[in-house]
Structures are given as C-alpha cells and as structure tokens.
mmCIF file of C-alpha atoms in Angstrom:
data_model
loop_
_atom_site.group_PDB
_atom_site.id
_atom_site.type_symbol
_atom_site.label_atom_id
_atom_site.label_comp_id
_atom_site.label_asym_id
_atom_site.label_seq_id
_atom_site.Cartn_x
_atom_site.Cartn_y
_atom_site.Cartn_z
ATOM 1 C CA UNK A 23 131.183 96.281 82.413
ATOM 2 C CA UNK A 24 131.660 99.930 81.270
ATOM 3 C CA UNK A 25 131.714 98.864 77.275
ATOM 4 C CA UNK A 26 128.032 96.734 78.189
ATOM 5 C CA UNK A 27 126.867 99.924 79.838
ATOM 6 C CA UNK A 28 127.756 102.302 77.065
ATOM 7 C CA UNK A 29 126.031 100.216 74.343
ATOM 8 C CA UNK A 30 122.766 99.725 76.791
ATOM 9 C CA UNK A 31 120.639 100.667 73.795
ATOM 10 C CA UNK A 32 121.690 97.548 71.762
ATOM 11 C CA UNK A 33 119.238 95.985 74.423
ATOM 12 C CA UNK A 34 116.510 98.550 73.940
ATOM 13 C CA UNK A 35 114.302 96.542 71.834
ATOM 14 C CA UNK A 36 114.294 93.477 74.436
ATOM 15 C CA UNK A 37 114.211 96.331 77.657
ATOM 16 C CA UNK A 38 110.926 97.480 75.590
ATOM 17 C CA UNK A 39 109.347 94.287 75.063
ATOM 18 C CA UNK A 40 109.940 93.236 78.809
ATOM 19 C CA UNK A 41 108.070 96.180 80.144
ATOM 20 C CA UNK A 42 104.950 95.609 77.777
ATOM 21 C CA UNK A 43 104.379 92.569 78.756
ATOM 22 C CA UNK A 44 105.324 93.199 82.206
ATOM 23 C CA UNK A 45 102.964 95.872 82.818
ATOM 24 C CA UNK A 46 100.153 93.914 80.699
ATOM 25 C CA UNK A 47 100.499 91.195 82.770
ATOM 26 C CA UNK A 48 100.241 93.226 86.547
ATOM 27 C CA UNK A 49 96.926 94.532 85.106
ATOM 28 C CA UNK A 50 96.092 90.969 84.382
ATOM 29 C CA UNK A 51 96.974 90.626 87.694
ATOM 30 C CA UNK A 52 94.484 92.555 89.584
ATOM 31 C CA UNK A 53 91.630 90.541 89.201
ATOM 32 C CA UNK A 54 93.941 87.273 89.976
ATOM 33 C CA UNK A 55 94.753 89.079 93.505
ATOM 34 C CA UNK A 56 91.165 90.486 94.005
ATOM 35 C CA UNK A 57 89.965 87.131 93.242
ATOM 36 C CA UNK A 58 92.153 85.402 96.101
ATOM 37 C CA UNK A 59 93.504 83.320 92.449
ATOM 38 C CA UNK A 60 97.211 83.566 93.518
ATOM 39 C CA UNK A 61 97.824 79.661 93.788
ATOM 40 C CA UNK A 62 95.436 79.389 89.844
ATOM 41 C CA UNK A 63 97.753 81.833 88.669
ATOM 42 C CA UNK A 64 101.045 80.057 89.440
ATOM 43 C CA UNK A 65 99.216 76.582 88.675
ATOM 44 C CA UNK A 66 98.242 78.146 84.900
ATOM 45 C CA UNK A 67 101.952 79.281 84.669
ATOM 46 C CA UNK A 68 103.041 75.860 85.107
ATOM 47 C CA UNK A 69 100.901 74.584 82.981
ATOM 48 C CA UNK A 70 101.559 77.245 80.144
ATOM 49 C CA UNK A 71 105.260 75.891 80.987
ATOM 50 C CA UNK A 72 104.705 72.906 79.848
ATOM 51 C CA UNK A 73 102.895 73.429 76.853
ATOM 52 C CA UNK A 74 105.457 75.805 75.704
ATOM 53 C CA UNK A 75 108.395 73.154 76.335
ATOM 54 C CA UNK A 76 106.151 70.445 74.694
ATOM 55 C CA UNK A 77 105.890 72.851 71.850
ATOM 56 C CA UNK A 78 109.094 73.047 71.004
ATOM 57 C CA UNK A 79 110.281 69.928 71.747
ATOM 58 C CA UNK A 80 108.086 69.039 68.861
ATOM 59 C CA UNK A 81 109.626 71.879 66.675
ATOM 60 C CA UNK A 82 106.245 73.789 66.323
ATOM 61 C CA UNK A 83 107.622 76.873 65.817
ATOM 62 C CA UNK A 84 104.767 79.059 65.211
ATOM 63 C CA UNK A 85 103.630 81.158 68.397
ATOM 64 C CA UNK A 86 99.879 80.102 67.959
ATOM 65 C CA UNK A 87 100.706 76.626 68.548
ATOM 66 C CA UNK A 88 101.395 77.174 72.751
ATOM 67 C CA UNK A 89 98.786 79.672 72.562
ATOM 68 C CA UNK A 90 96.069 76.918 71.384
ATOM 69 C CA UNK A 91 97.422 73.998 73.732
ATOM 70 C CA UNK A 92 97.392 76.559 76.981
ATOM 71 C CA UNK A 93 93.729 77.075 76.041
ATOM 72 C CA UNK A 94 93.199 73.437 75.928
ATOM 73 C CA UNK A 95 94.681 72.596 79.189
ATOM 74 C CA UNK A 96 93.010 75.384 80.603
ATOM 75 C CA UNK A 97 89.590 73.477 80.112
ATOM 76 C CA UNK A 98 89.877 70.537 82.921
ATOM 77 C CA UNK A 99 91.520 73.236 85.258
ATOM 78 C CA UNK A 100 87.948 75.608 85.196
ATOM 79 C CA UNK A 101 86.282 72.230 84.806
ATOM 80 C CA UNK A 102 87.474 70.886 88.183
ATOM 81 C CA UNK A 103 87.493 74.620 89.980
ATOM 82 C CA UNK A 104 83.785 74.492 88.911
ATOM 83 C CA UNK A 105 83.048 70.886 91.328
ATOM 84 C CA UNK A 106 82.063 72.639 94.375
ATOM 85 C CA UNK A 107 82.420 69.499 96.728
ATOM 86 C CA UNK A 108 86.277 69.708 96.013
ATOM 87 C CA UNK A 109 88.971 72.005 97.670
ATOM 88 C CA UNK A 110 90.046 74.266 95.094
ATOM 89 C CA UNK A 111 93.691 74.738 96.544
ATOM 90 C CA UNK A 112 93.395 70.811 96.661
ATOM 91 C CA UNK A 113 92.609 70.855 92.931
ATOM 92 C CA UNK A 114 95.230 73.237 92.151
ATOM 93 C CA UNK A 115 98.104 71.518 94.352
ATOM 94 C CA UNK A 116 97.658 67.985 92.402
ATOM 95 C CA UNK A 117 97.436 69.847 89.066
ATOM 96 C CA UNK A 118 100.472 71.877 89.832
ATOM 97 C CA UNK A 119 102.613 68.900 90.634
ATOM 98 C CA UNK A 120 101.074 67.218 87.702
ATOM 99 C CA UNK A 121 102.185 69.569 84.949
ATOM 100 C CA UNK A 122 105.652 69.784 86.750
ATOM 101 C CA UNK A 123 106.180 66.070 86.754
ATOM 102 C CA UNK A 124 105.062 65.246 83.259
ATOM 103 C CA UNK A 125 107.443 68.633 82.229
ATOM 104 C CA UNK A 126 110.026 66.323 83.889
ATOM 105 C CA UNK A 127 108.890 63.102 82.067
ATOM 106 C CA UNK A 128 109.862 65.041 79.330
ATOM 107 C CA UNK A 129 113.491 65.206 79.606
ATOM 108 C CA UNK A 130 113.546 61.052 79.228
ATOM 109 C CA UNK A 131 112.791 62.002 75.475
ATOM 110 C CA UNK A 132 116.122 63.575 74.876
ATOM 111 C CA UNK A 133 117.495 65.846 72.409
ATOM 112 C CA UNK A 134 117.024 69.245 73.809
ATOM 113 C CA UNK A 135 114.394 68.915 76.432
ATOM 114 C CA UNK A 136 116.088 70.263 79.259
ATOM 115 C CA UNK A 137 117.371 73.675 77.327
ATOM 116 C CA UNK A 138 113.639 73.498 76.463
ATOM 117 C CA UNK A 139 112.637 73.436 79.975
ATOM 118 C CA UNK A 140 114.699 75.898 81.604
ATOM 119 C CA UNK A 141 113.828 78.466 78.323
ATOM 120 C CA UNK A 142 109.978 77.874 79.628
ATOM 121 C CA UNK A 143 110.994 78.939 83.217
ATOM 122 C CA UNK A 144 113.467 81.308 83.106
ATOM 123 C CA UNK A 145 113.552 82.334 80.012
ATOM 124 C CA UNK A 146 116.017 84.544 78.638
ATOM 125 C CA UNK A 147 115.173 88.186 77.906
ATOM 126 C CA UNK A 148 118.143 89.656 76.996
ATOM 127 C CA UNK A 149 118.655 87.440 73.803
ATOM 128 C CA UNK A 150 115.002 87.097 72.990
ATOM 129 C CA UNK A 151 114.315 87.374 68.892
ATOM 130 C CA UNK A 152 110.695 88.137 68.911
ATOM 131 C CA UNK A 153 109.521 90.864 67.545
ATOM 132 C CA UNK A 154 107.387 94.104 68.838
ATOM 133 C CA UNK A 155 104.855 93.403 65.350
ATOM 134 C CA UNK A 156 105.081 89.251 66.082
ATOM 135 C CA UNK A 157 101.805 87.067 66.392
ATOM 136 C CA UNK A 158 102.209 86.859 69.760
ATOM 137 C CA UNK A 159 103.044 89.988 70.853
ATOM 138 C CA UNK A 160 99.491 90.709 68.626
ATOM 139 C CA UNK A 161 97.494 88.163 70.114
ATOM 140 C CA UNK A 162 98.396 89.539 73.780
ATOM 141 C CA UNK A 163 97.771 92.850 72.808
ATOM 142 C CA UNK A 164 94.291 92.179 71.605
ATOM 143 C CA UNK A 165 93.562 90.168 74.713
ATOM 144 C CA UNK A 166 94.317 92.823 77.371
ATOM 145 C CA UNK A 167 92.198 95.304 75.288
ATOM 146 C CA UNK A 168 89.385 92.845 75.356
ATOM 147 C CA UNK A 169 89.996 92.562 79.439
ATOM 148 C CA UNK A 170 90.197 96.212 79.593
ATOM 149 C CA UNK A 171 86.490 96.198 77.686
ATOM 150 C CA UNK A 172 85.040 94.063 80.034
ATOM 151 C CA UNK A 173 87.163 94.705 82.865
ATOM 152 C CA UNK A 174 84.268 96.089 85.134
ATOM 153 C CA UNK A 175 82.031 93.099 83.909
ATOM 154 C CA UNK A 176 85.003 90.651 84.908
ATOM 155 C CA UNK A 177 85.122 92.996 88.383
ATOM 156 C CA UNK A 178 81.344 92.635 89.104
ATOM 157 C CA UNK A 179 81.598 89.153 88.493
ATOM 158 C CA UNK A 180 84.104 88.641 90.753
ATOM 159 C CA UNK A 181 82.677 90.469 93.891
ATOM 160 C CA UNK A 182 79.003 88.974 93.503
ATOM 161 C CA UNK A 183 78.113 86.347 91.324
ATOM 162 C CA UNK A 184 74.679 85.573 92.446
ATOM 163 C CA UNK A 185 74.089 89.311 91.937
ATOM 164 C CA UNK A 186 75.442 88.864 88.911
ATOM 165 C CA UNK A 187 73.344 86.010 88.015
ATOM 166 C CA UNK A 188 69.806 88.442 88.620
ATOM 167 C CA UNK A 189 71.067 91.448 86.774
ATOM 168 C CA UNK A 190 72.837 89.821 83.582
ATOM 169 C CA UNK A 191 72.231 85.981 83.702
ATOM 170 C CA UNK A 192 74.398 83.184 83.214
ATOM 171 C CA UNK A 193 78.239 84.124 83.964
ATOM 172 C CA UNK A 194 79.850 81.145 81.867
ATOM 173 C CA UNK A 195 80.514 83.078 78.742
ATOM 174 C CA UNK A 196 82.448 85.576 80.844
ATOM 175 C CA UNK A 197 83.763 83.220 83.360
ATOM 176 C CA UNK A 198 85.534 81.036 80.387
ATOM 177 C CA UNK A 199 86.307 84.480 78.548
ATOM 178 C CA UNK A 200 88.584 85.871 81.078
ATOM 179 C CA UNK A 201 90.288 82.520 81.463
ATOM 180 C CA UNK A 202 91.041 82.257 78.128
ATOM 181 C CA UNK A 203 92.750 85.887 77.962
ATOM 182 C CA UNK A 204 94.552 84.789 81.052
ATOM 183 C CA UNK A 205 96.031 81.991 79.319
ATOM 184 C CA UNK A 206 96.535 83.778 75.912
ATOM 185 C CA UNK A 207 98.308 86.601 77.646
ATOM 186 C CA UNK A 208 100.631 84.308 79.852
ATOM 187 C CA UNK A 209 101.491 82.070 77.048
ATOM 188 C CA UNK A 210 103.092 84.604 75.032
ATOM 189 C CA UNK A 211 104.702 86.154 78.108
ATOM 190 C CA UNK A 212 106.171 82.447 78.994
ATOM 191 C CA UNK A 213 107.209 81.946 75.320
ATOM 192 C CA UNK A 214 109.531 84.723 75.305
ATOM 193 C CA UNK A 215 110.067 85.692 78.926
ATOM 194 C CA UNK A 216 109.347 82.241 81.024
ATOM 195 C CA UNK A 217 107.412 81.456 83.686
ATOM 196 C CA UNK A 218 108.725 82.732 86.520
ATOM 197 C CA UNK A 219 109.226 85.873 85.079
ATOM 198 C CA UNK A 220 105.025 85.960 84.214
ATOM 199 C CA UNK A 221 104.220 84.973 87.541
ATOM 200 C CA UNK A 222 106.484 87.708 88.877
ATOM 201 C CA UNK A 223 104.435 90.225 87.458
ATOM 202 C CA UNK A 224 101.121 89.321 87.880
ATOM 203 C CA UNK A 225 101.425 88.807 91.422
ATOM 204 C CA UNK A 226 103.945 91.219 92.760
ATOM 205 C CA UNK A 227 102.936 94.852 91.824
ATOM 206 C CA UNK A 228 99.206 94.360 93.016
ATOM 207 C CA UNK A 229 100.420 92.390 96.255
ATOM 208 C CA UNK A 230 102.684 95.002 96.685
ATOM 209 C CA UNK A 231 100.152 98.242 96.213
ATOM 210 C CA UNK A 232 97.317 97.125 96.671
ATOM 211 C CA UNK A 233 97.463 97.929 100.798
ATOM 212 C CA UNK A 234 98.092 101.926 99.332
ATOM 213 C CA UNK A 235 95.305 102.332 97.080
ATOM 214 C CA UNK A 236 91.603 101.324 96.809
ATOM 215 C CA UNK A 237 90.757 102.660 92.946
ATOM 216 C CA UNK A 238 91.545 100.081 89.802
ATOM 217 C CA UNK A 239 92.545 102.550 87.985
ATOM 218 C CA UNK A 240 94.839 104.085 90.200
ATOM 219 C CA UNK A 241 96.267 100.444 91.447
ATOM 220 C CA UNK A 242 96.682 99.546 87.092
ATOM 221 C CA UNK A 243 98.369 102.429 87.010
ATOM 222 C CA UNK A 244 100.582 102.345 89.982
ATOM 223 C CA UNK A 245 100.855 98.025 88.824
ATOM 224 C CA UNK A 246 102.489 99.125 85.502
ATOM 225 C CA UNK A 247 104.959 102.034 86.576
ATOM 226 C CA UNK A 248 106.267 99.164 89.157
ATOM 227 C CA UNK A 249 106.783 96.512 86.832
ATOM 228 C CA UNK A 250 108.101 98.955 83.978
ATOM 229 C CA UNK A 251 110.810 100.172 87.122
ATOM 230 C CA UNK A 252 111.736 96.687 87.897
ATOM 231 C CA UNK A 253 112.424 95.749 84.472
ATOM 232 C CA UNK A 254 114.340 98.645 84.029
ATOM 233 C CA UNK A 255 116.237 98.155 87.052
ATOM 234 C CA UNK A 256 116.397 94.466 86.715
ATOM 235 C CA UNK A 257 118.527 95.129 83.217
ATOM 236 C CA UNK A 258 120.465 97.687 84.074
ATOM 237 C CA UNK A 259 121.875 95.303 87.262
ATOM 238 C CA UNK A 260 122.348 92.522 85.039
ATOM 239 C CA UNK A 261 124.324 94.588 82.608
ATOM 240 C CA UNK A 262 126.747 95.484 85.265
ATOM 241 C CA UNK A 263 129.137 92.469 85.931
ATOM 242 C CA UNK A 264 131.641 91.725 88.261
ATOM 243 C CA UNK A 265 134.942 90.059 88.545
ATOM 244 C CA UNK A 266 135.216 86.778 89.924
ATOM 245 C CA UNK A 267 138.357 84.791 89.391
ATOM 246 C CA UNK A 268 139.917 86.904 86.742
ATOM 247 C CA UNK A 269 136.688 86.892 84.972
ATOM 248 C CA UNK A 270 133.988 88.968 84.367
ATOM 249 C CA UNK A 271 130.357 87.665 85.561
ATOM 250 C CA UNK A 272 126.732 88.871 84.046
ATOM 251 C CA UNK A 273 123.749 87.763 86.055
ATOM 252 C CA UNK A 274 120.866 86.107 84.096
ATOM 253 C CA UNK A 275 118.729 89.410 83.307
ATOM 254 C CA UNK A 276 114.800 87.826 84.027
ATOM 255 C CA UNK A 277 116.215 86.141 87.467
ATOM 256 C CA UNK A 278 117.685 89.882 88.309
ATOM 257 C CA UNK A 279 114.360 91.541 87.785
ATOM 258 C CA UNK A 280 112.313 88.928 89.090
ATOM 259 C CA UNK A 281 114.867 89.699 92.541
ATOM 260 C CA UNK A 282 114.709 93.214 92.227
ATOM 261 C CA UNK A 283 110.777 93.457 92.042
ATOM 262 C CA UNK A 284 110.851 91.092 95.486
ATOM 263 C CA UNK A 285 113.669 93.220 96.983
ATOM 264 C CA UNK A 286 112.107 96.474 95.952
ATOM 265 C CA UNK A 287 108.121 95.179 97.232
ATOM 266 C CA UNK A 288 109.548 93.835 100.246
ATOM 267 C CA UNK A 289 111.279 97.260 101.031
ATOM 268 C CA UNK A 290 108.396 99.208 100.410
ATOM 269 C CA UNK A 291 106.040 96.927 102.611
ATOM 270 C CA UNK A 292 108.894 97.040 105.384
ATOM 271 C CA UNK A 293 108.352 100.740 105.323
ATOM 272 C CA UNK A 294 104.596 100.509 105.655
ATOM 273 C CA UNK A 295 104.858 98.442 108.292
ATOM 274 C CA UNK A 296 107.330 100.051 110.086
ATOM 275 C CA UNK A 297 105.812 103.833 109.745
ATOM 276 C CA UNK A 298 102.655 101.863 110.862
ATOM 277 C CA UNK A 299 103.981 100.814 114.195
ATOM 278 C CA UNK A 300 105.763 104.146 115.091
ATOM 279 C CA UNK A 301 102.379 106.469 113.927
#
C-alpha cells in the first residue's frame, strides 16, 4: 500500500485525464438535469455502450469510429422523443433494454466480447493508454466549447420553446446540435472511462448542488470542483489496499469514485436536510 502511495504520480497522467472529462461532462450535465433528461441521459450511455463494445469487437480501433456510430444511434432516439402521442420515459425504457439486450446478444459471438463489455461499463481508468493530445480527447474538447458557445441558446431553448420559436425560429438545428455534442462528449468519456463512470458525472454534481445555487455559472463551477474532488478522492482510495487472506486487495479505481461521488452527495444532502429540519 505504502510503495503504491509513494509513486501516486506514476498515475498522474490517468488522475488528469479523469478529472477533464469528469468535470466536462457535469457541465454537460446541467442542461440534462434542467431538462428533467436524467432517464435520456442514462438511455444514451447505454447506447454509447454498445457502440463502443461493437466497435471493438470489430477491431476498429480508431476513436472516430464509436464517435460516428453513437451519432447514428442517436437519430431514432430524438426521432421517437419527437412523436408527441408517445410517453417519452416509455420510449426511453424499451430503448434502454434494447441496447442492453443486443450488448448481451453480443457475447454469443465470442472471442473477447465480454472483456469488451465490461471495458464499455466500467471501464478501467487507472490503466487507460489514451492520450491528453488523442482524437478523442480533441473531439470532446471542441464539443464542450461549442456547448459553452451556445450554452444560453441551448438554456433558452430549454425553458421555452414556443418562445423560442417567435424570437429565433425553428429550434431543430439546435435541438439536433446539442444532441450530437452530448453523444460526442459521452462517447469518448465511455471509450476510455465506461459508462457508468459518464453517467456518474453528468448526473451527480448538478443533482447534488443544484438545491444550493440558482446561477449556471456558479452551479458549472461548483459541478466541476465536485467531480475533480471525487476523482481525486476516488484514486487515492483505490490506491490504498488492504489485506485479505495474506494478500493485498486494490479496489477497481472508476467503481471507487463512482461510490465516493454517491457517498460524498448523499452526505452533503443529509446535511441539508437535516440543518433544514432543526432551522
């Protein structure tokens, strides 16, 4: 434990590269939880999961490749949120299961489908290879500056459409816009980090602040310091093993953050809603 500990830094490159896309991701975020989108946001992740497994399982090994087929399957999901006789949670639910069970109809291929798989969900920070200069990294960096461009559009457009609709006109171009950098952003994210770690971070910093502040810019602020600290935190506790049995036991490092962010928002809305009651 204490010879991990001391050589921390040997990690610093992957500690880094969590809490970019970490705190890109809970300013992606905001809009999802503004937009009442929590249930599309876990539906896209399992959907970017599968494209990313399907991806390699066919040994495309170039980052654009996921990127591309996350846009495609993207389509039908806006297509059928767009039917206004339908449920959307009802749309979402059957697409959910859908991209989960044909994930699982993958593993009657073979090979190494189920590594595959579980790389897509959990993913596996601490020995990820990609680099801070990589295509994806690039491609997710130019979409949250192009969300941060049009963020106020994307906000107005969420609050009022038919407002919208007088003022500006049609909102398809920046309906389908913001989609697309929501899928371009979690794809990379899933790629290198997995799913459960993407949908960790778009949800839980806003859920968790959002009852303490009323300002975007303070709440994108306040999203990234609290994703940055769980990452930290997250590493650090899976870097400090334990012994079990004579031997020496390492948590997996995205499942310990992933905990740690839950543990940490649950504490701090505990608080709340304790000081609440007794003031």
């Amino acid at each position: 434990m204490t010879s991990v500990l001391q050589n921390w830094d040997l990690f610093l490159p992957q500690m880094i590269l969590g809490g970019i896309l970490g705190a890109l991701l809970s300013v992606l975020g905001i809009l999802l939880v503004l937009r009442n989108m929590t249930f599309f946001g876990i539906t896209l992740s399992q959907a970017v999961g599968f494209s990313v497994a399907f991806c390699l399982f066919m040994d495309w090994d170039r980052e654009i490749y996921p990127i591309l087929l996350s846009c495609l399957l993207i389509i039908p999901i806006i297509l059928m949120r767009r039917i206004s006789h339908i449920k959307e949670d009802v749309i979402l639910g059957i697409l959910f299961v859908f991209f989960a069970s044909i994930s699982q109809v993958l593993l009657a291929l073979g090979g190494n489908v189920q590594n595959h798989l579980m790389a897509s969900y959990f993913g596996d920070i601490l020995t990820s290879q990609v680099k801070l200069n990589s295509f994806g990294i690039w491609t997710a960096g130019i979409a949250f500056f192009i969300y941060l461009a049009y963020f106020r559009r994307f906000l107005f457009l969420s609050f009022d459409r038919d407002e919208y609709r007088i003022q500006i006109g049609n909102p398809f171009f920046f309906d389908i816009l913001f989609y697309l950098i929501l899928a371009s952003a979690v794809t990379v994210a899933v790629n290198v980090l997995g799913s459960f770690y993407s949908i960790a971070h778009l949800l839980i910093p806003v859920f968790t602040l959002l009852p303490f502040v009323r300002s975007t810019k303070i709440l994108a602020l306040v999203s990234v310091l609290f994703s940055i600290t769980g990452t930290i935190a997250g590493f650090f506790l899976s870097l400090t093993g334990f012994s079990h049995l004579g031997e020496t036991i390492y948590f997996p490092t995205s499942s310990m953050i992933i905990v740690f962010m839950c543990v940490f928002s649950f504490l701090i809305l505990g608080v709340r809603s304790l000081f609440k009651r007794l003031f």
